Amino acid sequence: MNQKMKSPLALLLFLFSFSFASAQQLEMLEFKETTELSAAQYKEYDSNQNACALIKLGLIANDPVFEGSVVKSENKGGVYWLYVPQGTNRLTIQTSNYLPLRVEFEPVKSLFTYHMTVAPKQNGGGSSTPAQPTTATPATAPAPAGNVLPISIPALPSVNIGGQDVQQGGPVDFNMVLIKHGRFEMGATPEQQSNEKDETPVHYVTITRDYYIGETEVTQALWERIMGNNPSAYKSPNNPVENITYGDAFDFCRKLSQLTKKTFRLPTEAEWEYAARGAQNMTDTKFSGDNTAEEVGWYRINAGGHHHPVKEKKPNEAGLYDMSGNVWEICEDYKQDYTPGDKRDPVCTKRSDLRVRRGGAWECPSNEDLRVAFRRKMPEKDRNNATGLRIVMEVD
């Protein structure tokens, strides 16, 4: 072969090797065992008629090919359900835009459901490190005491009226619960049993920063101490404040921030749902902390026509109370439909006069409104006796 024939071939091989070397790599960020029942509810069997395990794979790719002992794969709105035989401990993922990824993990068990997250590698080359499965905390377990930050708002100074000292307002204590950053499926996941269009597509959300969230809804006692008034239609100091607008909630956070020298704000919709699902301890329950609404929340069936004092029902896995029921909770986001694809710290800022409210309330006729994925709109200037708030405090 002469030199003229060798040069184009050499160039072609060089370009191919350069393209291959510069292609983006994937890595496995998470692999964990869960307590959800999808593998048992939607059974698939291997060639020996043994029930499979189910791996729910979060992956940004439109055309993956899975190599290994995969009995069946389904694309559920960008989350891939992979049924594999018991004992499977490796998988190869091939896509057109990324280098092939071979992952290894602990052998899976029949009828168990696992979550796996795969994303583009951020720091260049190298192979992924096998992740170890973790077992979720039971839904009845409150957050560890070390995750709870007590905050005390001191009493207002007394004033002298007619020769007597009159107390203007006593001290008010409340707790904030630390929520560690993490990744979760947002929207109508299988346990939600939902046909609500605004809960789809189901998508992975990464919360990249830790934050504190109120252990309870803001009580009337706390609101009155900060704002100097109580707008609630049904008044009781340990009940959640209600009958407020988005603007009222924003002003409350601003004044509380000024008083404490901390940054308080409303939760984003993603922060709210992540916390309602139990954050890093989530166990895929339909409601916040249980699959039975009455165990964790107040709605028309059990509320008796009004809201109730906070912390009368059991907490969710993160140690948060009343995230299902009692009063609706206003979020920072404007109400818009979800869009496909993974998200990082999402918040909808497309202006309208509609904000998101979450969690359901004492007035809701069905417990479906108390589901952790359920979302409804609220006009910014609307106020009613079933809508209050829960606050977030940013970590210094």
Short mmCIF file of C-alpha atoms in Angstrom, two decimals:
data_model
loop_
_atom_site.label_atom_id
_atom_site.label_comp_id
_atom_site.label_asym_id
_atom_site.label_seq_id
_atom_site.Cartn_x
_atom_site.Cartn_y
_atom_site.Cartn_z
CA MET A 1 0.00 0.00 0.00
CA ASN A 2 1.50 3.40 -1.00
CA GLN A 3 1.81 6.45 1.24
CA LYS A 4 -1.14 8.26 -0.43
CA MET A 5 -3.46 5.41 0.54
CA LYS A 6 -2.14 5.22 4.10
CA SER A 7 -2.73 8.89 4.97
CA PRO A 8 -6.56 8.99 4.66
CA LEU A 9 -6.83 5.76 6.65
CA ALA A 10 -4.53 7.09 9.36
CA LEU A 11 -6.57 10.30 9.50
CA LEU A 12 -9.80 8.35 9.80
CA LEU A 13 -8.41 6.22 12.63
CA PHE A 14 -7.15 9.33 14.39
CA LEU A 15 -10.52 11.09 14.16
CA PHE A 16 -12.33 7.98 15.40
CA SER A 17 -10.00 7.58 18.39
CA PHE A 18 -10.27 11.31 19.20
CA SER A 19 -14.07 11.21 19.03
CA PHE A 20 -14.19 8.14 21.27
CA ALA A 21 -11.76 9.59 23.79
CA SER A 22 -13.61 12.92 23.98
CA ALA A 23 -17.09 11.39 24.34
CA GLN A 24 -18.71 12.16 27.67
CA GLN A 25 -18.72 9.49 30.34
CA LEU A 26 -21.50 8.38 32.64
CA GLU A 27 -21.24 7.42 36.29
CA MET A 28 -23.51 5.77 38.84
CA LEU A 29 -24.35 8.26 41.58
CA GLU A 30 -26.67 6.11 43.66
CA PHE A 31 -27.86 2.56 44.11
CA LYS A 32 -30.10 1.79 47.06
CA GLU A 33 -32.63 -0.74 48.22
CA THR A 34 -36.08 0.71 48.98
CA THR A 35 -39.17 -0.48 50.81
CA GLU A 36 -41.57 0.36 48.01
CA LEU A 37 -43.73 -2.43 46.60
CA SER A 38 -43.53 -1.88 42.84
CA ALA A 39 -41.67 -5.14 42.18
CA ALA A 40 -44.37 -7.09 44.01
CA GLN A 41 -47.29 -5.11 42.56
CA TYR A 42 -46.08 -5.35 38.94
CA LYS A 43 -44.41 -8.74 38.89
CA GLU A 44 -42.25 -10.06 36.09
CA TYR A 45 -40.65 -13.52 35.98
CA ASP A 46 -37.34 -14.80 34.67
CA SER A 47 -36.89 -17.85 32.43
CA ASN A 48 -37.08 -20.14 35.47
CA GLN A 49 -40.41 -18.57 36.51
CA ASN A 50 -38.85 -16.90 39.53
CA ALA A 51 -40.07 -13.39 40.43
CA CYS A 52 -37.66 -10.65 39.39
CA ALA A 53 -36.21 -7.70 41.25
CA LEU A 54 -36.98 -4.22 39.89
CA ILE A 55 -34.36 -1.50 39.35
CA LYS A 56 -35.75 1.99 38.73
CA LEU A 57 -33.07 3.79 36.77
CA GLY A 58 -32.91 7.57 36.46
CA LEU A 59 -30.94 8.32 33.28
CA ILE A 60 -30.72 11.30 30.94
CA ALA A 61 -30.79 9.47 27.59
CA ASN A 62 -33.41 8.76 24.92
CA ASP A 63 -32.01 5.56 23.45
CA PRO A 64 -30.34 3.40 26.11
CA VAL A 65 -29.56 -0.25 25.48
CA PHE A 66 -29.14 -2.45 28.55
CA GLU A 67 -26.82 -5.43 28.41
CA GLY A 68 -26.86 -8.12 31.06
CA SER A 69 -29.57 -10.21 32.67
CA VAL A 70 -32.43 -7.80 31.92
CA VAL A 71 -35.72 -9.67 31.55
CA LYS A 72 -37.77 -6.59 30.64
CA SER A 73 -37.21 -2.83 30.39
CA GLU A 74 -39.82 -0.07 30.25
CA ASN A 75 -39.50 3.70 29.88
CA LYS A 76 -41.78 5.31 32.48
CA GLY A 77 -41.48 8.98 31.56
CA GLY A 78 -37.68 9.06 31.64
CA VAL A 79 -37.35 6.58 34.52
CA TYR A 80 -36.41 3.13 33.22
CA TRP A 81 -37.88 0.10 34.97
CA LEU A 82 -35.48 -2.82 34.61
CA TYR A 83 -36.64 -6.26 35.73
CA VAL A 84 -33.69 -8.51 36.52
CA PRO A 85 -33.33 -12.01 38.04
CA GLN A 86 -32.47 -12.43 41.70
CA GLY A 87 -28.71 -12.32 42.25
CA THR A 88 -27.99 -9.88 39.41
CA ASN A 89 -25.09 -7.63 40.38
CA ARG A 90 -23.95 -5.92 37.19
CA LEU A 91 -25.33 -4.03 34.23
CA THR A 92 -23.95 -2.37 31.10
CA ILE A 93 -25.64 0.75 29.74
CA GLN A 94 -25.02 1.85 26.16
CA THR A 95 -26.26 5.11 24.60
CA SER A 96 -25.42 7.01 21.42
CA ASN A 97 -24.08 10.11 23.21
CA TYR A 98 -22.02 8.56 26.00
CA LEU A 99 -19.36 5.93 26.46
CA PRO A 100 -20.67 2.54 27.61
CA LEU A 101 -21.00 2.29 31.38
CA ARG A 102 -20.59 -0.98 33.29
CA VAL A 103 -21.83 -0.80 36.87
CA GLU A 104 -21.59 -3.29 39.70
CA PHE A 105 -23.70 -3.42 42.86
CA GLU A 106 -24.77 -5.76 45.63
CA PRO A 107 -26.80 -8.77 44.35
CA VAL A 108 -30.48 -7.89 44.12
CA LYS A 109 -33.29 -9.86 45.78
CA SER A 110 -36.50 -11.19 44.28
CA LEU A 111 -39.51 -8.82 44.60
CA PHE A 112 -37.35 -5.99 45.99
CA THR A 113 -37.29 -2.55 44.35
CA TYR A 114 -34.07 -0.56 43.94
CA HIS A 115 -33.29 2.99 42.86
CA MET A 116 -30.29 3.66 40.62
CA THR A 117 -29.18 7.09 39.41
CA VAL A 118 -26.82 7.52 36.45
CA ALA A 119 -25.65 10.93 35.20
CA PRO A 120 -22.86 12.47 33.12
CA LYS A 121 -19.53 12.35 34.91
CA GLN A 122 -18.57 15.81 36.14
CA ASN A 123 -14.83 15.46 36.56
CA GLY A 124 -13.70 13.81 33.34
CA GLY A 125 -12.27 10.32 33.04
CA GLY A 126 -12.13 7.43 35.40
CA SER A 127 -14.54 4.65 36.15
CA SER A 128 -17.51 4.82 38.45
CA THR A 129 -17.28 3.47 41.97
CA PRO A 130 -19.76 0.76 42.89
CA ALA A 131 -22.43 2.13 45.23
CA GLN A 132 -23.63 0.24 48.26
CA PRO A 133 -27.35 -0.19 48.90
CA THR A 134 -28.92 1.53 51.88
CA THR A 135 -32.13 0.62 53.66
CA ALA A 136 -34.71 3.35 54.25
CA THR A 137 -35.81 4.29 57.76
CA PRO A 138 -39.35 3.12 58.70
CA ALA A 139 -42.09 5.69 58.12
CA THR A 140 -42.87 5.98 61.82
CA ALA A 141 -39.37 7.10 62.79
CA PRO A 142 -39.01 10.83 63.55
CA ALA A 143 -35.91 12.74 62.56
CA PRO A 144 -32.91 12.31 64.87
CA ALA A 145 -32.75 14.97 67.58
CA GLY A 146 -29.53 16.32 66.08
CA ASN A 147 -31.48 17.37 62.99
CA VAL A 148 -33.83 19.63 64.96
CA LEU A 149 -32.90 23.26 65.52
CA PRO A 150 -34.96 24.99 68.26
CA ILE A 151 -35.61 28.71 67.72
CA SER A 152 -36.99 31.04 70.38
CA ILE A 153 -38.51 34.44 69.65
CA PRO A 154 -38.18 36.52 72.82
CA ALA A 155 -41.12 38.30 74.43
CA LEU A 156 -41.88 41.87 73.45
CA PRO A 157 -41.00 44.44 76.11
CA SER A 158 -43.94 45.26 78.37
CA VAL A 159 -45.58 48.70 78.23
CA ASN A 160 -46.92 50.79 81.12
CA ILE A 161 -50.63 51.46 80.83
CA GLY A 162 -52.33 53.28 83.70
CA GLY A 163 -49.46 52.53 86.03
CA GLN A 164 -49.39 48.81 85.27
CA ASP A 165 -46.93 46.86 83.15
CA VAL A 166 -48.82 45.12 80.35
CA GLN A 167 -47.19 42.25 78.46
CA GLN A 168 -47.38 42.80 74.69
CA GLY A 169 -46.54 39.25 73.68
CA GLY A 170 -44.77 36.33 75.29
CA PRO A 171 -41.87 34.30 73.87
CA VAL A 172 -42.67 31.82 71.13
CA ASP A 173 -40.61 28.69 70.44
CA PHE A 174 -40.62 26.61 67.27
CA ASN A 175 -38.43 23.96 65.64
CA MET A 176 -36.74 23.80 62.26
CA VAL A 177 -35.70 20.39 60.86
CA LEU A 178 -32.54 19.93 58.80
CA ILE A 179 -33.14 18.39 55.36
CA LYS A 180 -30.03 17.02 53.70
CA HIS A 181 -29.54 17.48 49.98
CA GLY A 182 -30.45 14.53 47.75
CA ARG A 183 -32.24 13.26 44.67
CA PHE A 184 -35.80 12.00 44.24
CA GLU A 185 -38.55 11.26 41.73
CA MET A 186 -41.05 14.14 41.66
CA GLY A 187 -44.63 13.73 40.53
CA ALA A 188 -47.05 10.86 40.02
CA THR A 189 -44.80 7.96 41.05
CA PRO A 190 -46.52 4.53 41.15
CA GLU A 191 -47.57 4.58 44.82
CA GLN A 192 -49.48 7.82 44.19
CA GLN A 193 -51.94 5.96 41.95
CA SER A 194 -52.62 9.26 40.24
CA ASN A 195 -54.12 10.31 36.91
CA GLU A 196 -53.57 14.03 37.52
CA LYS A 197 -51.99 15.47 34.37
CA ASP A 198 -50.15 18.22 36.21
CA GLU A 199 -48.19 15.60 38.16
CA THR A 200 -46.54 14.33 34.98
CA PRO A 201 -44.07 13.74 33.57
CA VAL A 202 -42.41 12.11 36.57
CA HIS A 203 -38.87 13.46 36.68
CA TYR A 204 -35.77 13.27 38.81
CA VAL A 205 -34.95 16.34 40.89
CA THR A 206 -31.62 16.96 42.59
CA ILE A 207 -31.66 19.21 45.64
CA THR A 208 -28.07 20.38 45.83
CA ARG A 209 -28.16 22.31 49.12
CA ASP A 210 -29.15 21.41 52.67
CA TYR A 211 -31.96 23.49 54.18
CA TYR A 212 -34.11 23.71 57.28
CA ILE A 213 -37.89 23.42 57.06
CA GLY A 214 -40.52 24.04 59.72
CA GLU A 215 -41.32 21.03 61.87
CA THR A 216 -44.93 22.26 61.73
CA GLU A 217 -47.02 24.75 59.85
CA VAL A 218 -46.60 28.31 61.17
CA THR A 219 -48.84 28.61 64.21
CA GLN A 220 -51.08 31.54 65.03
CA ALA A 221 -48.97 32.24 68.12
CA LEU A 222 -45.81 32.65 66.01
CA TRP A 223 -47.59 34.68 63.34
CA GLU A 224 -49.09 37.06 65.90
CA ARG A 225 -45.73 37.52 67.64
CA ILE A 226 -44.04 38.49 64.34
CA MET A 227 -46.86 40.31 62.54
CA GLY A 228 -48.83 41.80 65.43
CA ASN A 229 -52.15 40.47 64.14
CA ASN A 230 -54.02 37.22 63.67
CA PRO A 231 -56.03 37.03 60.45
CA SER A 232 -57.24 33.46 61.07
CA ALA A 233 -60.94 32.76 60.78
CA TYR A 234 -60.71 30.01 63.40
CA LYS A 235 -58.52 31.31 66.20
CA SER A 236 -56.42 29.14 68.51
CA PRO A 237 -52.72 29.79 69.30
CA ASN A 238 -51.41 26.28 68.51
CA ASN A 239 -53.44 25.92 65.33
CA PRO A 240 -51.92 26.89 61.99
CA VAL A 241 -52.43 30.46 60.86
CA GLU A 242 -54.72 30.78 57.82
CA ASN A 243 -56.64 33.36 55.83
CA ILE A 244 -53.40 34.76 54.40
CA THR A 245 -52.23 35.71 50.90
CA TYR A 246 -48.93 34.95 49.24
CA GLY A 247 -47.91 38.55 49.95
CA ASP A 248 -48.73 38.12 53.63
CA ALA A 249 -46.57 34.98 53.78
CA PHE A 250 -43.71 36.77 52.01
CA ASP A 251 -43.89 39.66 54.54
CA PHE A 252 -43.90 37.22 57.46
CA CYS A 253 -40.68 35.60 56.19
CA ARG A 254 -39.08 39.01 55.67
CA LYS A 255 -39.90 40.23 59.18
CA LEU A 256 -38.83 36.94 60.79
CA SER A 257 -35.53 37.17 58.90
CA GLN A 258 -34.96 40.72 60.11
CA LEU A 259 -35.67 39.76 63.71
CA THR A 260 -33.51 36.60 63.81
CA LYS A 261 -30.74 37.64 61.39
CA LYS A 262 -31.39 34.37 59.54
CA THR A 263 -32.79 33.90 56.02
CA PHE A 264 -36.35 32.60 56.12
CA ARG A 265 -38.46 32.09 53.00
CA LEU A 266 -41.20 29.97 51.51
CA PRO A 267 -40.17 26.51 50.24
CA THR A 268 -39.86 25.85 46.56
CA GLU A 269 -42.31 23.26 45.30
CA ALA A 270 -39.48 20.73 44.88
CA GLU A 271 -38.15 21.38 48.39
CA TRP A 272 -41.66 20.93 49.75
CA GLU A 273 -42.26 17.60 47.99
CA TYR A 274 -38.79 16.26 48.85
CA ALA A 275 -39.41 17.01 52.54
CA ALA A 276 -42.98 15.69 52.42
CA ARG A 277 -41.70 12.40 51.00
CA GLY A 278 -39.28 12.09 53.93
CA ALA A 279 -36.15 13.47 52.20
CA GLN A 280 -33.18 11.09 52.57
CA ASN A 281 -35.32 8.69 54.64
CA MET A 282 -38.24 8.48 52.20
CA THR A 283 -40.14 5.20 51.95
CA ASP A 284 -42.51 5.90 49.02
CA THR A 285 -45.75 6.32 50.96
CA LYS A 286 -48.84 7.82 49.34
CA PHE A 287 -49.26 10.46 52.04
CA SER A 288 -46.59 12.23 54.06
CA GLY A 289 -45.49 9.49 56.46
CA ASP A 290 -48.07 6.77 55.88
CA ASN A 291 -50.31 5.06 53.33
CA THR A 292 -53.36 5.80 55.51
CA ALA A 293 -54.35 9.45 55.40
CA GLU A 294 -56.03 9.46 58.82
CA GLU A 295 -52.76 8.48 60.50
CA VAL A 296 -51.00 11.65 59.41
CA GLY A 297 -53.54 14.27 58.39
CA TRP A 298 -56.81 16.12 58.87
CA TYR A 299 -59.36 16.36 56.06
CA ARG A 300 -63.15 16.49 55.80
CA ILE A 301 -63.67 12.90 56.95
CA ASN A 302 -62.01 13.39 60.35
CA ALA A 303 -61.48 17.15 60.85
CA GLY A 304 -64.95 18.09 62.15
CA GLY A 305 -65.21 21.24 60.03
CA HIS A 306 -62.02 23.06 61.07
CA HIS A 307 -58.24 22.77 61.34
CA HIS A 308 -56.51 21.36 64.42
CA PRO A 309 -53.50 22.10 66.65
CA VAL A 310 -50.21 21.15 65.02
CA LYS A 311 -48.42 17.90 65.94
CA GLU A 312 -51.56 15.90 66.81
CA LYS A 313 -50.89 13.34 64.08
CA LYS A 314 -47.76 11.26 63.61
CA PRO A 315 -44.74 12.73 61.77
CA ASN A 316 -43.27 11.61 58.49
CA GLU A 317 -39.86 9.99 58.06
CA ALA A 318 -38.09 13.37 58.31
CA GLY A 319 -39.86 14.28 61.56
CA LEU A 320 -42.30 16.75 59.96
CA TYR A 321 -45.94 17.08 61.01
CA ASP A 322 -49.14 17.87 59.08
CA MET A 323 -47.61 17.92 55.60
CA SER A 324 -50.72 16.00 54.56
CA GLY A 325 -53.84 17.89 55.57
CA ASN A 326 -54.73 20.50 58.22
CA VAL A 327 -54.10 23.58 56.01
CA TRP A 328 -52.73 24.08 52.50
CA GLU A 329 -49.15 25.36 52.43
CA ILE A 330 -48.06 28.12 50.03
CA CYS A 331 -44.92 27.55 47.95
CA GLU A 332 -42.64 30.03 46.21
CA ASP A 333 -43.26 28.71 42.67
CA TYR A 334 -45.68 30.05 40.13
CA LYS A 335 -48.03 27.26 39.03
CA GLN A 336 -46.95 25.75 35.70
CA ASP A 337 -46.93 22.30 34.11
CA TYR A 338 -43.91 20.06 34.61
CA THR A 339 -41.46 19.63 31.74
CA PRO A 340 -39.48 16.47 30.86
CA GLY A 341 -35.92 15.89 31.99
CA ASP A 342 -33.89 15.93 35.16
CA LYS A 343 -33.89 19.15 37.20
CA ARG A 344 -31.51 20.75 39.72
CA ASP A 345 -33.01 23.01 42.42
CA PRO A 346 -36.00 23.90 40.23
CA VAL A 347 -38.28 26.85 40.95
CA CYS A 348 -40.82 28.19 38.49
CA THR A 349 -40.32 31.94 38.06
CA LYS A 350 -42.51 32.41 34.96
CA ARG A 351 -44.73 35.19 36.23
CA SER A 352 -48.49 34.81 36.57
CA ASP A 353 -51.00 35.53 39.31
CA LEU A 354 -51.07 31.88 40.38
CA ARG A 355 -48.81 30.31 43.01
CA VAL A 356 -48.54 26.67 44.03
CA ARG A 357 -50.07 25.37 47.25
CA ARG A 358 -49.44 21.88 48.57
CA GLY A 359 -50.52 19.30 51.12
CA GLY A 360 -54.31 19.47 51.18
CA ALA A 361 -56.40 20.77 54.06
CA TRP A 362 -59.18 20.11 56.60
CA GLU A 363 -61.80 21.09 54.01
CA CYS A 364 -60.75 18.58 51.32
CA PRO A 365 -63.52 16.06 50.59
CA SER A 366 -61.11 13.32 49.45
CA ASN A 367 -57.84 12.07 50.88
CA GLU A 368 -56.48 12.18 47.32
CA ASP A 369 -55.82 15.89 47.92
CA LEU A 370 -53.45 14.94 50.76
CA ARG A 371 -51.07 12.94 48.55
CA VAL A 372 -47.44 14.11 48.51
CA ALA A 373 -47.51 14.68 44.73
CA PHE A 374 -50.85 16.55 44.66
CA ARG A 375 -50.56 20.18 43.55
CA ARG A 376 -53.04 23.01 43.18
CA LYS A 377 -52.95 26.65 42.12
CA MET A 378 -53.74 29.64 44.31
CA PRO A 379 -54.29 33.24 43.15
CA GLU A 380 -51.65 35.43 44.80
CA LYS A 381 -54.23 37.73 46.38
CA ASP A 382 -56.59 34.99 47.49
CA ARG A 383 -57.11 34.31 51.19
CA ASN A 384 -59.23 31.59 52.77
CA ASN A 385 -59.56 29.70 56.04
CA ALA A 386 -57.82 26.59 54.70
CA THR A 387 -54.50 28.03 53.47
CA GLY A 388 -51.45 28.73 55.64
CA LEU A 389 -47.72 28.25 55.30
CA ARG A 390 -44.62 26.33 56.32
CA ILE A 391 -41.25 28.08 56.20
CA VAL A 392 -37.72 27.27 55.10
CA MET A 393 -34.54 28.62 56.68
CA GLU A 394 -31.37 28.62 54.63
CA VAL A 395 -28.26 26.99 56.08
CA ASP A 396 -25.53 29.53 56.85
#
